[in-house]
Short mmCIF file of C-alpha atoms in Angstrom, two decimals:
data_model
loop_
_atom_site.label_atom_id
_atom_site.label_comp_id
_atom_site.label_asym_id
_atom_site.label_seq_id
_atom_site.Cartn_x
_atom_site.Cartn_y
_atom_site.Cartn_z
CA MET E 1474 -13.30 11.43 11.62
CA MET E 1475 -14.04 8.57 13.91
CA ASN E 1476 -12.35 6.41 16.28
CA CYS E 1477 -12.98 2.42 15.82
CA ILE E 1478 -12.65 0.18 18.69
CA CYS E 1479 -12.13 -3.73 17.89
CA ALA E 1480 -12.41 -5.95 21.73
CA ARG E 1481 -10.46 -9.17 21.37
CA GLY E 1482 -7.59 -10.58 22.78
CA GLN E 1483 -3.74 -8.43 22.16
CA GLN E 1484 -5.30 -6.80 19.04
CA ASN E 1485 -7.68 -4.19 20.56
CA ALA E 1486 -4.85 -2.60 22.14
CA ILE E 1487 -3.21 -1.95 17.96
CA CYS E 1488 -7.62 -1.41 16.93
CA ALA E 1489 -8.24 1.25 19.55
CA ASN E 1490 -6.84 4.45 18.07
CA ALA E 1491 -7.82 2.99 14.40
CA HIS E 1492 -9.19 6.62 12.09
CA VAL E 1493 -11.91 5.89 8.93
CA VAL E 1494 -11.94 8.43 7.30
CA ASP E 1495 -15.19 9.39 6.28
CA GLY E 1496 -14.74 10.90 2.56
CA ALA E 1497 -12.74 7.64 1.28
CA ARG E 1498 -15.83 7.24 -0.22
CA LEU E 1499 -16.47 7.58 -3.60
CA ASP E 1500 -19.78 9.23 -4.89
CA PHE E 1501 -20.98 5.95 -7.01
CA SER E 1502 -25.12 6.27 -7.85
CA LEU E 1503 -27.03 3.75 -9.32
CA GLU E 1504 -27.45 5.29 -12.60
CA LEU E 1505 -23.68 4.87 -12.41
CA ILE E 1506 -24.18 1.42 -11.70
CA TRP E 1507 -26.32 0.49 -14.07
CA ARG E 1508 -24.31 1.90 -17.11
CA PHE E 1509 -21.01 0.59 -16.02
CA ALA E 1510 -23.11 -2.58 -15.40
CA GLU E 1511 -24.59 -2.28 -19.39
CA GLY E 1512 -20.39 -2.45 -20.77
CA ALA E 1513 -21.42 1.90 -20.82
CA GLN E 1514 -18.05 4.47 -22.22
CA ASP E 1515 -20.43 7.27 -22.64
CA ALA E 1516 -19.37 10.76 -21.41
CA ILE E 1517 -21.17 10.58 -17.61
CA CYS E 1518 -18.83 7.67 -16.95
CA LEU E 1519 -16.05 8.73 -17.95
CA ASP E 1520 -16.15 11.54 -15.67
CA TRP E 1521 -16.41 9.96 -12.88
CA ALA E 1522 -13.96 7.23 -14.16
CA THR E 1523 -11.88 10.60 -14.09
CA TYR E 1524 -12.80 11.77 -10.99
CA ALA E 1525 -12.45 8.06 -9.02
CA SER E 1526 -9.02 8.89 -10.88
CA ASN E 1527 -7.95 11.60 -9.90
CA ALA E 1528 -9.21 10.82 -6.13
CA LEU E 1529 -5.89 7.89 -7.03
CA ASP E 1530 -3.06 10.20 -7.89
CA THR E 1531 -3.79 13.56 -4.83
CA MET E 1532 -5.06 11.53 -1.88
CA ALA E 1533 -2.54 10.53 1.48
CA HIS E 1534 -4.95 6.94 1.34
CA GLY E 1535 -7.11 4.63 -0.90
CA ILE E 1536 -11.21 5.87 -2.22
CA VAL E 1537 -14.28 2.99 -1.22
CA ILE E 1538 -16.15 2.42 -4.33
CA PRO E 1539 -19.22 1.69 -2.19
CA LEU E 1540 -20.80 -1.69 -3.92
CA SER E 1541 -21.93 -3.44 -0.29
CA ASN E 1542 -25.09 -1.57 -0.48
CA ILE E 1543 -26.77 -1.87 -3.37
CA GLU E 1544 -28.44 -5.61 -4.37
CA LEU E 1545 -26.42 -6.74 -6.97
CA ASP E 1546 -26.72 -10.71 -8.20
CA ALA E 1547 -23.18 -12.31 -9.19
CA ASP E 1548 -23.54 -11.60 -13.02
CA MET E 1549 -24.51 -8.20 -12.28
CA HIS E 1550 -21.86 -7.37 -9.44
CA SER E 1551 -19.32 -8.34 -11.32
CA SER E 1552 -19.44 -6.64 -14.44
CA VAL E 1553 -20.02 -3.53 -12.58
CA VAL E 1554 -16.74 -4.00 -11.47
CA ARG E 1555 -14.37 -5.49 -14.08
CA ASN E 1556 -16.30 -2.24 -16.36
CA CYS E 1557 -15.59 -0.24 -14.02
CA VAL E 1558 -12.68 -0.50 -12.36
CA GLN E 1559 -11.25 -0.53 -16.55
CA ALA E 1560 -12.77 2.50 -16.74
CA ILE E 1561 -10.89 4.05 -14.21
CA ALA E 1562 -7.41 2.05 -15.33
CA ASN E 1563 -8.20 4.22 -19.16
CA ALA E 1564 -8.65 7.73 -17.27
CA LEU E 1565 -5.08 6.40 -15.63
CA VAL E 1566 -3.48 5.95 -19.80
CA LYS E 1567 -4.55 8.18 -20.51
CA ARG E 1568 -3.21 10.65 -17.87
CA TRP E 1569 0.26 9.79 -18.12
CA GLY E 1570 -0.01 8.09 -20.84
CA LEU E 1571 1.34 4.53 -19.77
CA GLU E 1572 -0.09 3.01 -22.74
CA ARG E 1573 1.45 -0.48 -21.15
CA MET E 1574 -0.69 -0.31 -18.04
CA PHE E 1575 -3.22 -2.71 -17.80
CA VAL E 1576 -6.09 -4.74 -14.86
CA GLU E 1577 -4.11 -7.50 -13.76
CA PHE E 1578 -6.71 -10.28 -11.13
CA ASP E 1579 -5.64 -12.15 -8.61
CA LYS E 1580 -6.45 -15.50 -7.94
CA PRO E 1581 -8.66 -14.65 -4.14
CA GLN E 1582 -6.79 -13.97 -1.29
CA THR E 1583 -7.65 -15.95 2.48
CA THR E 1584 -6.51 -14.38 5.97
CA GLN E 1585 -4.48 -16.30 7.40
CA VAL E 1586 -3.71 -15.95 11.29
CA PHE E 1587 -1.90 -17.49 13.75
CA ASN E 1588 -1.25 -18.91 17.21
CA GLY E 1589 -5.82 -19.40 17.46
CA SER E 1590 -6.26 -15.81 17.21
CA ASN E 1591 -9.46 -15.26 14.31
CA LEU E 1592 -7.86 -12.13 13.58
CA ARG E 1593 -4.89 -9.77 11.97
CA THR E 1594 -3.46 -6.74 11.40
CA LEU E 1595 -0.63 -6.75 9.21
CA LEU E 1596 2.25 -3.85 8.86
CA PRO E 1597 2.58 -1.34 6.29
CA HIS E 1598 3.39 -2.93 2.52
CA HIS E 1599 3.35 -2.55 -0.67
CA ASP E 1600 1.27 -5.74 -2.70
CA GLY E 1601 3.87 -7.09 -5.01
CA GLY E 1602 6.30 -5.68 -2.72
CA ASN E 1603 9.66 -7.98 -4.63
CA SER E 1604 8.83 -5.49 -7.68
CA SER E 1605 6.64 -2.32 -6.44
CA PHE E 1606 8.44 0.04 -3.55
CA LEU E 1607 8.79 3.88 -4.40
CA THR E 1608 11.97 5.05 -6.24
CA PRO E 1609 13.83 7.61 -7.65
CA SER E 1610 12.36 9.36 -10.56
CA ARG E 1611 14.84 9.42 -13.42
CA CYS E 1612 12.69 13.00 -14.13
CA GLU E 1613 14.12 13.66 -10.07
CA LEU E 1614 17.60 12.03 -10.30
CA ALA E 1615 19.14 10.69 -13.82
CA SER E 1616 21.71 8.04 -12.58
CA TRP E 1617 18.25 6.27 -11.59
CA SER E 1618 18.40 2.88 -13.30
CA PRO E 1619 15.07 1.01 -13.73
CA SER E 1620 16.71 -2.74 -13.12
CA ASP E 1621 16.68 -1.40 -8.85
CA ARG E 1622 13.10 -2.08 -9.06
CA ARG E 1623 13.41 -5.01 -8.67
CA THR E 1624 15.39 -7.25 -5.74
CA PHE E 1625 14.86 -10.55 -8.19
CA PRO E 1626 13.54 -12.87 -4.92
CA ASN E 1627 13.14 -16.38 -6.31
CA VAL E 1628 9.53 -16.79 -4.21
CA ILE E 1629 7.06 -14.27 -4.39
CA SER E 1630 3.93 -13.48 -2.83
CA THR E 1631 1.99 -11.52 -5.58
CA THR E 1632 2.51 -11.34 -9.34
CA ARG E 1633 6.12 -10.05 -9.68
CA THR E 1634 3.91 -7.37 -12.63
CA HIS E 1635 4.97 -3.53 -10.85
CA LYS E 1636 1.69 -2.52 -9.46
CA LEU E 1637 0.38 1.40 -9.14
CA TYR E 1638 -2.20 1.23 -8.23
CA GLN E 1639 -3.31 -1.51 -6.10
CA GLY E 1640 -6.78 -2.73 -4.59
CA PHE E 1641 -9.30 -5.86 -3.90
CA VAL E 1642 -13.28 -6.62 -4.00
CA VAL E 1643 -14.26 -7.86 -1.05
CA ARG E 1644 -15.63 -10.83 -1.15
CA ALA E 1645 -16.50 -11.16 2.21
CA ALA E 1646 -15.64 -8.88 5.27
CA GLY E 1647 -15.43 -11.47 7.82
CA GLN E 1648 -15.99 -11.52 11.52
CA GLY E 1649 -13.41 -8.83 11.19
CA HIS E 1650 -13.21 -4.91 11.50
CA SER E 1651 -12.70 -4.74 7.33
CA LEU E 1652 -9.93 -1.79 7.95
CA THR E 1653 -7.95 -0.82 5.59
CA PRO E 1654 -4.88 1.43 6.87
CA TYR E 1655 -2.85 4.03 4.40
CA TYR E 1656 0.29 5.06 5.34
CA ASP E 1657 2.30 8.18 2.66
CA VAL E 1658 5.34 6.86 1.94
CA VAL E 1659 6.95 10.52 0.90
CA SER E 1660 6.17 12.28 4.89
CA LEU E 1661 7.72 8.58 6.68
CA LEU E 1662 11.12 9.48 4.86
CA LYS E 1663 10.31 13.18 5.77
CA LEU E 1664 10.70 12.08 9.42
CA ALA E 1665 13.40 9.80 8.61
CA PHE E 1666 15.50 12.62 6.66
CA GLU E 1667 14.22 15.12 10.02
CA HIS E 1668 15.75 12.78 11.79
CA ARG E 1669 19.04 11.09 10.58
CA THR E 1670 20.70 15.39 9.97
CA GLY E 1671 17.73 17.14 12.52
CA ARG E 1672 16.62 19.98 10.47
CA GLU E 1673 13.47 19.13 7.13
CA PRO E 1674 14.70 18.69 3.08
CA PRO E 1675 14.97 21.74 1.03
CA SER E 1676 13.86 20.70 -0.98
CA LEU E 1677 12.29 17.52 -2.84
CA HIS E 1678 15.20 16.68 -5.15
CA ALA E 1679 17.42 16.33 -1.65
CA LEU E 1680 14.60 14.07 -0.16
CA VAL E 1681 14.25 11.76 -3.59
CA GLU E 1682 17.99 11.48 -3.12
CA PHE E 1683 17.32 10.12 0.46
CA CYS E 1684 15.44 7.34 -0.83
CA ALA E 1685 17.89 6.89 -3.33
CA GLY E 1686 20.23 6.47 -0.67
CA ASN E 1687 18.61 3.71 1.39
CA LEU E 1688 17.24 1.88 -1.31
CA ARG E 1689 21.04 1.00 -2.57
CA HIS E 1690 22.01 0.12 1.12
CA SER E 1691 19.27 -2.32 1.15
CA LEU E 1692 18.93 -3.74 -2.03
CA SER E 1693 22.67 -4.27 -1.84
CA VAL E 1694 21.63 -6.18 1.11
CA ILE E 1695 18.28 -7.89 0.19
CA ARG E 1696 20.23 -9.62 -3.05
CA GLN E 1697 22.95 -11.01 -1.37
CA ALA E 1698 21.20 -12.52 0.36
CA GLY E 1699 19.45 -14.22 -2.12
CA GLY E 1700 16.56 -11.83 -2.78
CA GLY E 1701 13.54 -10.10 -0.99
CA TYR E 1702 10.76 -7.13 -0.35
CA VAL E 1703 11.70 -4.50 0.51
CA GLN E 1704 10.24 -2.61 3.46
CA LEU E 1705 8.88 0.40 5.15
CA GLY E 1706 13.07 0.65 7.02
CA ALA E 1707 14.56 -0.29 3.88
CA LEU E 1708 12.85 2.58 2.77
CA LEU E 1709 13.61 5.13 6.08
CA GLY E 1710 17.28 4.49 5.89
CA ILE E 1711 18.01 1.14 8.13
CA THR E 1712 21.39 0.20 8.48
CA ASP E 1713 21.80 -3.36 9.50
CA PRO E 1714 21.35 -6.75 7.44
CA ARG E 1715 19.45 -8.03 9.76
CA GLN E 1716 17.12 -5.32 10.63
CA VAL E 1717 16.62 -4.97 7.19
CA LEU E 1718 16.31 -8.83 5.89
CA VAL E 1719 13.72 -9.69 8.32
CA ASN E 1720 9.73 -9.96 7.21
CA LEU E 1721 7.42 -8.54 9.11
CA HIS E 1722 3.64 -8.72 7.53
CA ASN E 1723 1.88 -10.00 9.96
CA ILE E 1724 2.29 -9.20 13.72
CA ASP E 1725 1.46 -12.81 14.98
CA ALA E 1726 3.29 -14.49 13.02
CA PRO E 1727 6.12 -16.12 14.23
CA LEU E 1728 9.37 -15.46 13.42
CA SER E 1729 12.34 -17.78 13.21
CA ASP E 1730 14.56 -18.85 15.98
CA GLU E 1731 17.18 -17.32 14.72
CA GLU E 1732 15.14 -14.18 14.80
CA ARG E 1733 14.24 -14.19 18.37
CA ALA E 1734 17.32 -14.72 19.32
CA PHE E 1735 18.35 -10.97 17.94
CA PHE E 1736 15.54 -9.57 18.44
CA SER E 1737 14.69 -10.80 22.11
CA GLY E 1738 15.64 -7.15 23.04
CA ASP E 1739 13.17 -6.03 21.78
CA PHE E 1740 10.87 -7.39 22.94
CA ARG E 1741 7.77 -5.76 24.71
CA ALA E 1742 5.37 -7.44 27.26
CA GLY E 1743 1.85 -8.32 26.17
CA GLN E 1744 2.95 -7.64 22.42
CA PRO E 1745 3.86 -10.04 19.37
CA GLU E 1746 7.16 -9.87 18.26
CA ALA E 1747 6.31 -9.02 14.88
CA LEU E 1748 5.70 -5.56 15.99
CA SER E 1749 8.26 -5.22 18.70
CA VAL E 1750 10.83 -5.30 16.20
CA PHE E 1751 8.98 -3.54 13.62
CA ASP E 1752 7.60 -0.53 16.91
CA ALA E 1753 11.91 -0.72 16.84
CA ILE E 1754 12.49 -0.34 13.61
CA VAL E 1755 10.32 2.40 13.63
CA VAL E 1756 12.19 4.10 16.46
CA GLU E 1757 15.29 4.01 14.67
CA ALA E 1758 14.70 5.58 11.92
CA THR E 1759 12.36 7.98 12.59
CA GLY E 1760 12.66 8.59 16.28
CA ILE E 1761 9.05 7.90 16.52
CA ARG E 1762 7.05 4.69 18.76
CA TRP E 1763 5.02 2.71 15.86
CA GLN E 1764 1.81 4.10 17.84
CA SER E 1765 2.76 7.60 17.21
CA LEU E 1766 3.31 7.69 13.83
CA ARG E 1767 0.01 5.36 13.73
CA GLU E 1768 -2.29 8.96 14.39
CA ARG E 1769 0.13 11.06 13.16
CA THR E 1770 -0.17 9.53 9.95
CA GLU E 1771 -2.55 6.73 9.84
CA HIS E 1772 -6.33 6.85 7.19
CA CYS E 1773 -8.60 4.09 7.64
CA LEU E 1774 -10.34 2.76 5.70
CA LYS E 1775 -13.43 0.89 6.69
CA SER E 1776 -14.82 -1.25 3.19
CA ASP E 1777 -18.17 -4.23 3.46
CA GLU E 1778 -18.82 -6.88 1.07
CA LYS E 1779 -19.14 -6.73 -2.59
CA ASP E 1780 -17.35 -3.09 -2.40
CA ILE E 1781 -14.16 -1.72 -4.23
CA VAL E 1782 -10.98 -0.49 -3.14
CA LEU E 1783 -8.03 1.36 -4.61
CA GLY E 1784 -4.66 2.84 -3.56
CA HIS E 1785 -2.10 4.20 -5.08
CA ASN E 1786 0.48 1.32 -4.79
CA ILE E 1787 3.32 3.47 -4.05
CA THR E 1788 3.36 6.85 -2.15
CA LEU E 1789 1.42 5.07 0.20
CA MET E 1790 2.01 2.08 1.98
CA HIS E 1791 -0.73 0.03 2.80
CA GLY E 1792 -1.47 -2.84 6.24
CA GLY E 1793 -4.62 -3.87 7.07
CA LEU E 1794 -6.41 -3.62 10.35
CA CYS E 1795 -7.83 -6.54 12.42
CA GLY E 1796 -9.05 -8.49 9.50
CA GLY E 1797 -11.24 -11.12 10.53
CA GLU E 1798 -10.18 -14.30 9.02
CA GLU E 1799 -13.88 -15.83 7.53
CA ARG E 1800 -12.18 -12.29 5.26
CA VAL E 1801 -11.78 -12.92 1.00
CA LEU E 1802 -11.01 -10.51 -0.74
CA ASP E 1803 -10.05 -10.62 -4.81
CA PRO E 1804 -7.37 -8.46 -5.69
CA VAL E 1805 -6.94 -5.94 -8.39
CA CYS E 1806 -3.91 -4.00 -10.26
CA PHE E 1807 -2.59 -1.72 -12.91
CA VAL E 1808 0.10 -3.17 -13.65
CA MET E 1809 3.44 -3.18 -15.92
CA ALA E 1810 5.35 -6.00 -16.80
CA ASP E 1811 8.37 -3.80 -15.91
CA ALA E 1812 8.34 -0.37 -14.24
CA GLU E 1813 10.41 1.67 -16.90
CA GLY E 1814 10.16 4.29 -20.03
CA GLU E 1815 9.42 7.89 -20.49
CA ALA E 1816 5.86 7.86 -19.15
CA TYR E 1817 6.21 6.25 -16.39
CA GLU E 1818 9.14 8.51 -15.32
CA HIS E 1819 7.28 11.27 -15.45
CA TRP E 1820 3.89 9.42 -13.39
CA LEU E 1821 5.93 8.74 -11.06
CA SER E 1822 7.76 12.73 -10.39
CA ALA E 1823 4.26 14.16 -10.36
CA ALA E 1824 3.34 11.30 -7.08
CA TRP E 1825 6.27 12.43 -5.83
CA MET E 1826 5.91 15.82 -6.17
CA ALA E 1827 2.26 15.57 -5.36
CA ALA E 1828 2.75 13.45 -2.34
CA PHE E 1829 5.95 15.55 -1.31
CA ALA E 1830 3.67 18.71 -1.59
CA ARG E 1831 0.97 17.95 0.54
CA ALA E 1832 3.68 16.03 3.22
#
């Protein structure tokens, strides 16, 4: 790992200790690029797709498929992206029997900045957090209802599909650092369990039940308020309704007047208000400051223009560090219309087991 230093305004301290994972860029030869550009589905392409899909299922961070150093015209790049991504999705469908999973390309996503900043930092989140967040598998907790994998908000920022894997193609890297941090949610749950009980979870089942209890409370609060997104504090066991409901995504996004009055005691000098509130929630849930937790759990991926970034969207959360205002992403996710069915439950159970083993 290496450190990346950002030297722009308030976000300097945020980016200063970012740990970039060197091994997240997958091997992707020129031969493979030409094969995918032509739509080949031979053994070489299938073997690579299996290798990439296995990395998605096992790593505590996402992967980068490097296309930035290859001279490709727009049409050829588009063909490589679509055929390569589809091949990985096919490998996952074959492995898990997820016959209803498909690839979803969403509209381009620009970078919103606030308060005159030219950089944006996003806090940990699941893409499509209205219908895509970590829940128990019915293989471990038969009483869990698939209907409790949605919060049914009226307003959403992405589509309503359930996103098993998230990702994007970097259309423009922007003038920032183009860093995507990943956070292993099961590892964070384990820390929250230890903070709450004073001991490590004795089994995967115990941690699943802990998550279920946290979610039942949070979903009740969210639905009574009319819907919203499940955020990290809700998963980790925050109970105060205002902490469950506060929308903490972009660290520079302003709080409402009501939120500012309620959370003013959490504000820290020189720190954005949203980050101060998020830090207080993390401390309450885990006993550890967010910066210290980052140092223990954060894995950053560096991507450049034309690269593809993909990651697990259920056992991992991701954010965005020091993204320049000219950064533009083309979202791509592997999705299902609904998070239910025997194949889904087995896929989710295996994801829990893999994450618990590495936690």
